[in-house]
């Protein structure tokens, strides 16, 4: 079945440093979404990417969808302590069913 | 934004008993809801797709007789863990898509089940 892997599994950064998480799907995706889950909380939607090669920005966050629509990345510039949490990508092959990636847990050291 | 509510947020039960978890869409109608299971520090594993007025669609490896899903109305889906065992202890989360054109999933707060 479809698998969605993320690297790294964990990342510790000093506040102010940049952070990137990479998402790779075993199959071609129709679209990909990104979610953030704070410790003890539930996932919260960040963004959806649909087009091949698409790049979207939200303040310090930059999201990219690969040309082959099998990979994606999330880059955070100048991390802040509020960025702490686990970031999940979630891919769909064209239905409303999304398979979540393995997640990247980010810790930001003040 | 859309609100999805889950109840209970925490439940502790004895081995062999059944536990029902409710997922409600508070300000929209959801013909489709999704149930996930999440182990500590792991990803969300899709268990099943709950369809209003019809049978749920279960993912491979998920026992449909173990995890009963009922979606009797456009705002409520329930997950019943039957004859619970300690290995069923987990964080169960539901989600729904308020607007099909955006595909954005809204999640409930989650329900932490502990089976003694």
PDB file of C-alpha atoms in Angstrom:
ATOM      1  CA  UNK A   1       0.000   0.000   0.000  1.00  0.00           C
ATOM      2  CA  UNK A   2       0.882   3.652  -0.148  1.00  0.00           C
ATOM      3  CA  UNK A   3       3.600   4.767   2.263  1.00  0.00           C
ATOM      4  CA  UNK A   4       4.615   8.288   3.199  1.00  0.00           C
ATOM      5  CA  UNK A   5       7.950   8.752   4.910  1.00  0.00           C
ATOM      6  CA  UNK A   6       9.389  11.854   6.497  1.00  0.00           C
ATOM      7  CA  UNK A   7      12.935  12.760   7.449  1.00  0.00           C
ATOM      8  CA  UNK A   8      14.329  13.566   9.836  1.00  0.00           C
ATOM      9  CA  UNK A   9      12.369  11.853  12.584  1.00  0.00           C
ATOM     10  CA  UNK A  10      13.593  14.372  15.146  1.00  0.00           C
ATOM     11  CA  UNK A  11      15.271  17.744  14.893  1.00  0.00           C
ATOM     12  CA  UNK A  12      16.602  19.956  17.656  1.00  0.00           C
ATOM     13  CA  UNK A  13      17.544  23.495  16.647  1.00  0.00           C
ATOM     14  CA  UNK A  14      18.618  26.628  18.400  1.00  0.00           C
ATOM     15  CA  UNK A  15      16.082  29.412  18.269  1.00  0.00           C
ATOM     16  CA  UNK A  16      16.759  31.451  15.164  1.00  0.00           C
ATOM     17  CA  UNK A  17      18.095  28.552  13.125  1.00  0.00           C
ATOM     18  CA  UNK A  18      16.306  27.229  10.072  1.00  0.00           C
ATOM     19  CA  UNK A  19      14.511  23.889   9.894  1.00  0.00           C
ATOM     20  CA  UNK A  20      13.449  21.631   7.025  1.00  0.00           C
ATOM     21  CA  UNK A  21      11.441  18.434   6.946  1.00  0.00           C
ATOM     22  CA  UNK A  22      11.167  16.264   3.859  1.00  0.00           C
ATOM     23  CA  UNK A  23       8.247  14.098   2.838  1.00  0.00           C
ATOM     24  CA  UNK A  24       8.433  11.238   0.339  1.00  0.00           C
ATOM     25  CA  UNK A  25       5.560   9.153  -0.984  1.00  0.00           C
ATOM     26  CA  UNK A  26       5.864   5.697  -2.508  1.00  0.00           C
ATOM     27  CA  UNK A  27       3.199   6.657  -5.059  1.00  0.00           C
ATOM     28  CA  UNK A  28       2.349   9.745  -7.092  1.00  0.00           C
ATOM     29  CA  UNK A  29       0.050  12.054  -5.197  1.00  0.00           C
ATOM     30  CA  UNK A  30      -2.885  14.124  -6.298  1.00  0.00           C
ATOM     31  CA  UNK A  31      -2.234  16.645  -3.570  1.00  0.00           C
ATOM     32  CA  UNK A  32      -0.402  16.951  -0.297  1.00  0.00           C
ATOM     33  CA  UNK A  33      -1.277  18.660   2.946  1.00  0.00           C
ATOM     34  CA  UNK A  34       0.815  19.693   5.924  1.00  0.00           C
ATOM     35  CA  UNK A  35      -0.284  19.623   9.545  1.00  0.00           C
ATOM     36  CA  UNK A  36       1.235  20.681  12.852  1.00  0.00           C
ATOM     37  CA  UNK A  37       0.530  18.822  16.076  1.00  0.00           C
ATOM     38  CA  UNK A  38       1.558  20.397  19.348  1.00  0.00           C
ATOM     39  CA  UNK A  39       2.429  18.063  22.241  1.00  0.00           C
ATOM     40  CA  UNK A  40      -0.813  16.721  23.693  1.00  0.00           C
ATOM     41  CA  UNK A  41      -2.880  18.306  20.944  1.00  0.00           C
ATOM     42  CA  UNK A  42      -4.504  17.342  17.694  1.00  0.00           C
ATOM     43  CA  UNK A  43      -3.244  18.027  14.164  1.00  0.00           C
ATOM     44  CA  UNK A  44      -3.950  21.475  12.769  1.00  0.00           C
ATOM     45  CA  UNK A  45      -4.059  22.133   9.047  1.00  0.00           C
ATOM     46  CA  UNK A  46      -1.307  24.337   7.648  1.00  0.00           C
ATOM     47  CA  UNK A  47      -1.582  24.191   3.887  1.00  0.00           C
ATOM     48  CA  UNK A  48      -2.486  22.155   0.801  1.00  0.00           C
ATOM     49  CA  UNK A  49      -0.373  21.860  -2.348  1.00  0.00           C
ATOM     50  CA  UNK A  50      -1.908  20.631  -5.573  1.00  0.00           C
ATOM     51  CA  UNK A  51       0.240  21.593  -8.548  1.00  0.00           C
ATOM     52  CA  UNK A  52       3.504  20.017  -9.616  1.00  0.00           C
ATOM     53  CA  UNK A  53       6.430  22.194  -8.494  1.00  0.00           C
ATOM     54  CA  UNK A  54       4.154  24.424  -6.445  1.00  0.00           C
ATOM     55  CA  UNK A  55       5.715  26.651  -3.799  1.00  0.00           C
ATOM     56  CA  UNK A  56       3.667  28.409  -1.151  1.00  0.00           C
ATOM     57  CA  UNK A  57       4.734  30.668   1.675  1.00  0.00           C
ATOM     58  CA  UNK A  58       3.138  31.479   5.003  1.00  0.00           C
ATOM     59  CA  UNK A  59       5.240  34.047   6.827  1.00  0.00           C
ATOM     60  CA  UNK A  60       8.349  32.080   7.889  1.00  0.00           C
ATOM     61  CA  UNK A  61       7.082  28.779   6.449  1.00  0.00           C
ATOM     62  CA  UNK A  62       7.795  27.708   2.868  1.00  0.00           C
ATOM     63  CA  UNK A  63       6.117  24.647   1.396  1.00  0.00           C
ATOM     64  CA  UNK A  64       7.149  22.937  -1.807  1.00  0.00           C
ATOM     65  CA  UNK A  65       5.601  20.146  -3.890  1.00  0.00           C
ATOM     66  CA  UNK A  66       7.973  18.181  -6.079  1.00  0.00           C
ATOM     67  CA  UNK A  67       7.793  18.127  -9.863  1.00  0.00           C
ATOM     68  CA  UNK A  68       6.921  14.429  -9.855  1.00  0.00           C
ATOM     69  CA  UNK A  69       4.315  14.976  -7.114  1.00  0.00           C
ATOM     70  CA  UNK A  70       5.922  12.319  -4.956  1.00  0.00           C
ATOM     71  CA  UNK A  71       7.767  14.519  -2.511  1.00  0.00           C
ATOM     72  CA  UNK A  72       7.334  17.705  -0.574  1.00  0.00           C
ATOM     73  CA  UNK A  73       9.171  19.837   1.919  1.00  0.00           C
ATOM     74  CA  UNK A  74       8.461  22.316   4.670  1.00  0.00           C
ATOM     75  CA  UNK A  75      11.085  24.890   5.533  1.00  0.00           C
ATOM     76  CA  UNK A  76      10.900  27.184   8.538  1.00  0.00           C
ATOM     77  CA  UNK A  77      13.133  30.228   8.568  1.00  0.00           C
ATOM     78  CA  UNK A  78      14.463  31.549  11.866  1.00  0.00           C
ATOM     79  CA  UNK A  79      12.641  29.147  14.148  1.00  0.00           C
ATOM     80  CA  UNK A  80      10.883  30.353  17.274  1.00  0.00           C
ATOM     81  CA  UNK A  81       9.917  28.463  20.419  1.00  0.00           C
ATOM     82  CA  UNK A  82       6.305  28.564  19.228  1.00  0.00           C
ATOM     83  CA  UNK A  83       7.296  26.356  16.277  1.00  0.00           C
ATOM     84  CA  UNK A  84       7.739  23.375  18.607  1.00  0.00           C
ATOM     85  CA  UNK A  85       5.643  20.384  17.630  1.00  0.00           C
ATOM     86  CA  UNK A  86       5.403  17.524  15.185  1.00  0.00           C
ATOM     87  CA  UNK A  87       4.954  18.314  11.524  1.00  0.00           C
ATOM     88  CA  UNK A  88       3.107  15.797   9.380  1.00  0.00           C
ATOM     89  CA  UNK A  89       2.619  15.691   5.674  1.00  0.00           C
ATOM     90  CA  UNK A  90      -0.459  13.883   4.421  1.00  0.00           C
ATOM     91  CA  UNK A  91      -0.860  12.690   0.866  1.00  0.00           C
ATOM     92  CA  UNK A  92      -3.898  11.869  -1.197  1.00  0.00           C
ATOM     93  CA  UNK A  93      -4.067   9.908  -4.436  1.00  0.00           C
ATOM     94  CA  UNK A  94      -7.206  11.664  -5.559  1.00  0.00           C
ATOM     95  CA  UNK A  95      -9.787  10.748  -2.971  1.00  0.00           C
ATOM     96  CA  UNK A  96     -10.528  12.435   0.320  1.00  0.00           C
ATOM     97  CA  UNK A  97      -8.538   9.760   2.105  1.00  0.00           C
ATOM     98  CA  UNK A  98      -5.188  11.050   3.311  1.00  0.00           C
ATOM     99  CA  UNK A  99      -2.246   8.930   4.413  1.00  0.00           C
ATOM    100  CA  UNK A 100      -0.117  10.656   7.001  1.00  0.00           C
ATOM    101  CA  UNK A 101       3.652  10.732   6.922  1.00  0.00           C
ATOM    102  CA  UNK A 102       5.773   9.463   9.764  1.00  0.00           C
ATOM    103  CA  UNK A 103       6.209  12.999  11.118  1.00  0.00           C
ATOM    104  CA  UNK A 104       9.136  15.152  12.150  1.00  0.00           C
ATOM    105  CA  UNK A 105       9.304  16.270  15.760  1.00  0.00           C
ATOM    106  CA  UNK A 106      10.843  19.704  16.143  1.00  0.00           C
ATOM    107  CA  UNK A 107      12.308  21.043  19.356  1.00  0.00           C
ATOM    108  CA  UNK A 108      13.513  24.605  19.530  1.00  0.00           C
ATOM    109  CA  UNK A 109      16.043  25.496  22.180  1.00  0.00           C
ATOM    110  CA  UNK A 110      15.829  29.044  23.501  1.00  0.00           C
TER     111      UNK A 110
ATOM    112  CA  UNK B   1     -13.094  27.607  11.172  1.00  0.00           C
ATOM    113  CA  UNK B   2     -15.068  24.403  11.394  1.00  0.00           C
ATOM    114  CA  UNK B   3     -15.284  22.660  14.741  1.00  0.00           C
ATOM    115  CA  UNK B   4     -15.092  18.934  15.345  1.00  0.00           C
ATOM    116  CA  UNK B   5     -15.683  17.733  18.867  1.00  0.00           C
ATOM    117  CA  UNK B   6     -14.783  14.374  20.380  1.00  0.00           C
ATOM    118  CA  UNK B   7     -16.033  12.817  23.565  1.00  0.00           C
ATOM    119  CA  UNK B   8     -14.769  11.555  25.919  1.00  0.00           C
ATOM    120  CA  UNK B   9     -11.303  13.068  25.885  1.00  0.00           C
ATOM    121  CA  UNK B  10     -10.027  10.394  28.247  1.00  0.00           C
ATOM    122  CA  UNK B  11     -11.441   7.031  29.190  1.00  0.00           C
ATOM    123  CA  UNK B  12     -10.143   4.211  31.315  1.00  0.00           C
ATOM    124  CA  UNK B  13     -11.845   0.858  31.118  1.00  0.00           C
ATOM    125  CA  UNK B  14     -11.365  -2.713  32.227  1.00  0.00           C
ATOM    126  CA  UNK B  15     -10.221  -5.394  29.842  1.00  0.00           C
ATOM    127  CA  UNK B  16     -13.170  -7.066  28.111  1.00  0.00           C
ATOM    128  CA  UNK B  17     -15.505  -4.079  28.231  1.00  0.00           C
ATOM    129  CA  UNK B  18     -16.609  -1.935  25.291  1.00  0.00           C
ATOM    130  CA  UNK B  19     -15.990   1.777  24.908  1.00  0.00           C
ATOM    131  CA  UNK B  20     -17.807   4.227  22.647  1.00  0.00           C
ATOM    132  CA  UNK B  21     -16.167   7.390  21.353  1.00  0.00           C
ATOM    133  CA  UNK B  22     -18.237  10.127  19.706  1.00  0.00           C
ATOM    134  CA  UNK B  23     -17.172  12.520  17.002  1.00  0.00           C
ATOM    135  CA  UNK B  24     -19.415  15.473  16.224  1.00  0.00           C
ATOM    136  CA  UNK B  25     -19.234  18.176  13.624  1.00  0.00           C
ATOM    137  CA  UNK B  26     -20.617  21.204  15.462  1.00  0.00           C
ATOM    138  CA  UNK B  27     -21.155  23.775  12.741  1.00  0.00           C
ATOM    139  CA  UNK B  28     -21.262  21.825   9.504  1.00  0.00           C
ATOM    140  CA  UNK B  29     -22.587  18.620   8.048  1.00  0.00           C
ATOM    141  CA  UNK B  30     -20.114  15.838   7.421  1.00  0.00           C
ATOM    142  CA  UNK B  31     -21.126  13.009   5.132  1.00  0.00           C
ATOM    143  CA  UNK B  32     -17.653  11.574   5.574  1.00  0.00           C
ATOM    144  CA  UNK B  33     -15.544  11.342   8.689  1.00  0.00           C
ATOM    145  CA  UNK B  34     -12.262   9.590   9.283  1.00  0.00           C
ATOM    146  CA  UNK B  35     -10.986   7.688  12.293  1.00  0.00           C
ATOM    147  CA  UNK B  36      -7.298   7.527  13.132  1.00  0.00           C
ATOM    148  CA  UNK B  37      -5.239   5.844  15.772  1.00  0.00           C
ATOM    149  CA  UNK B  38      -2.039   7.330  17.097  1.00  0.00           C
ATOM    150  CA  UNK B  39       0.502   5.612  19.323  1.00  0.00           C
ATOM    151  CA  UNK B  40       2.807   7.765  21.472  1.00  0.00           C
ATOM    152  CA  UNK B  41       5.276   9.748  19.381  1.00  0.00           C
ATOM    153  CA  UNK B  42       4.081   8.078  16.199  1.00  0.00           C
ATOM    154  CA  UNK B  43       2.075   9.049  13.172  1.00  0.00           C
ATOM    155  CA  UNK B  44      -1.669   8.933  12.627  1.00  0.00           C
ATOM    156  CA  UNK B  45      -2.779   5.623  11.216  1.00  0.00           C
ATOM    157  CA  UNK B  46      -6.003   5.780   9.233  1.00  0.00           C
ATOM    158  CA  UNK B  47      -8.356   3.123  10.557  1.00  0.00           C
ATOM    159  CA  UNK B  48     -11.517   3.688   8.571  1.00  0.00           C
ATOM    160  CA  UNK B  49     -13.652   6.068   6.592  1.00  0.00           C
ATOM    161  CA  UNK B  50     -17.055   6.629   8.128  1.00  0.00           C
ATOM    162  CA  UNK B  51     -19.853   7.254   5.639  1.00  0.00           C
ATOM    163  CA  UNK B  52     -23.195   8.692   6.672  1.00  0.00           C
ATOM    164  CA  UNK B  53     -25.978   6.224   6.077  1.00  0.00           C
ATOM    165  CA  UNK B  54     -23.779   3.391   4.902  1.00  0.00           C
ATOM    166  CA  UNK B  55     -21.116   0.996   6.111  1.00  0.00           C
ATOM    167  CA  UNK B  56     -17.700   2.253   7.038  1.00  0.00           C
ATOM    168  CA  UNK B  57     -14.730   1.468   4.838  1.00  0.00           C
ATOM    169  CA  UNK B  58     -11.946  -0.097   6.856  1.00  0.00           C
ATOM    170  CA  UNK B  59      -8.248   0.020   6.076  1.00  0.00           C
ATOM    171  CA  UNK B  60      -6.313  -3.176   5.601  1.00  0.00           C
ATOM    172  CA  UNK B  61      -5.482  -4.840   8.884  1.00  0.00           C
ATOM    173  CA  UNK B  62      -8.181  -3.092  10.914  1.00  0.00           C
ATOM    174  CA  UNK B  63     -10.711  -5.483  12.406  1.00  0.00           C
ATOM    175  CA  UNK B  64     -14.200  -4.253  11.616  1.00  0.00           C
ATOM    176  CA  UNK B  65     -15.758  -6.400  14.331  1.00  0.00           C
ATOM    177  CA  UNK B  66     -13.342  -4.973  16.852  1.00  0.00           C
ATOM    178  CA  UNK B  67     -13.768  -1.343  15.904  1.00  0.00           C
ATOM    179  CA  UNK B  68     -17.424  -0.694  15.163  1.00  0.00           C
ATOM    180  CA  UNK B  69     -18.195   2.525  13.358  1.00  0.00           C
ATOM    181  CA  UNK B  70     -21.624   4.051  13.060  1.00  0.00           C
ATOM    182  CA  UNK B  71     -22.415   7.248  11.180  1.00  0.00           C
ATOM    183  CA  UNK B  72     -26.144   7.599  11.706  1.00  0.00           C
ATOM    184  CA  UNK B  73     -26.447  11.328  11.125  1.00  0.00           C
ATOM    185  CA  UNK B  74     -24.686  14.080   9.211  1.00  0.00           C
ATOM    186  CA  UNK B  75     -23.085  15.402  12.388  1.00  0.00           C
ATOM    187  CA  UNK B  76     -22.199  12.314  14.387  1.00  0.00           C
ATOM    188  CA  UNK B  77     -19.928   9.331  13.938  1.00  0.00           C
ATOM    189  CA  UNK B  78     -19.167   6.877  16.703  1.00  0.00           C
ATOM    190  CA  UNK B  79     -16.320   4.429  17.177  1.00  0.00           C
ATOM    191  CA  UNK B  80     -16.914   1.541  19.555  1.00  0.00           C
ATOM    192  CA  UNK B  81     -13.935  -0.486  20.688  1.00  0.00           C
ATOM    193  CA  UNK B  82     -15.430  -3.846  21.555  1.00  0.00           C
ATOM    194  CA  UNK B  83     -14.005  -6.266  24.117  1.00  0.00           C
ATOM    195  CA  UNK B  84     -11.124  -3.929  24.739  1.00  0.00           C
ATOM    196  CA  UNK B  85      -7.681  -5.260  25.599  1.00  0.00           C
ATOM    197  CA  UNK B  86      -4.596  -3.423  26.872  1.00  0.00           C
ATOM    198  CA  UNK B  87      -3.109  -3.388  23.358  1.00  0.00           C
ATOM    199  CA  UNK B  88      -6.087  -1.276  22.262  1.00  0.00           C
ATOM    200  CA  UNK B  89      -4.864   1.521  24.508  1.00  0.00           C
ATOM    201  CA  UNK B  90      -4.127   4.443  22.235  1.00  0.00           C
ATOM    202  CA  UNK B  91      -5.077   7.940  21.156  1.00  0.00           C
ATOM    203  CA  UNK B  92      -8.048   7.859  18.786  1.00  0.00           C
ATOM    204  CA  UNK B  93      -8.735  10.918  16.637  1.00  0.00           C
ATOM    205  CA  UNK B  94     -11.510  11.676  14.197  1.00  0.00           C
ATOM    206  CA  UNK B  95     -11.566  14.193  11.382  1.00  0.00           C
ATOM    207  CA  UNK B  96     -13.965  15.581   8.830  1.00  0.00           C
ATOM    208  CA  UNK B  97     -13.866  17.692   5.692  1.00  0.00           C
ATOM    209  CA  UNK B  98     -16.316  20.604   5.914  1.00  0.00           C
ATOM    210  CA  UNK B  99     -15.730  21.784   2.367  1.00  0.00           C
ATOM    211  CA  UNK B 100     -14.988  19.182  -0.243  1.00  0.00           C
ATOM    212  CA  UNK B 101     -13.408  21.707  -2.600  1.00  0.00           C
ATOM    213  CA  UNK B 102     -10.594  22.579  -0.165  1.00  0.00           C
ATOM    214  CA  UNK B 103     -10.032  19.097   1.247  1.00  0.00           C
ATOM    215  CA  UNK B 104      -8.871  20.559   4.553  1.00  0.00           C
ATOM    216  CA  UNK B 105      -9.273  18.075   7.383  1.00  0.00           C
ATOM    217  CA  UNK B 106     -10.534  19.348  10.714  1.00  0.00           C
ATOM    218  CA  UNK B 107      -9.648  17.151  13.650  1.00  0.00           C
ATOM    219  CA  UNK B 108     -11.384  16.442  16.904  1.00  0.00           C
ATOM    220  CA  UNK B 109      -9.446  16.868  20.122  1.00  0.00           C
ATOM    221  CA  UNK B 110      -8.790  13.156  20.336  1.00  0.00           C
ATOM    222  CA  UNK B 111      -9.729  10.500  22.876  1.00  0.00           C
ATOM    223  CA  UNK B 112      -7.119   8.760  24.970  1.00  0.00           C
ATOM    224  CA  UNK B 113      -8.159   5.206  25.775  1.00  0.00           C
ATOM    225  CA  UNK B 114      -6.450   3.239  28.515  1.00  0.00           C
ATOM    226  CA  UNK B 115      -7.449  -0.390  28.948  1.00  0.00           C
ATOM    227  CA  UNK B 116      -6.446  -1.939  32.246  1.00  0.00           C
TER     228      UNK B 116
END
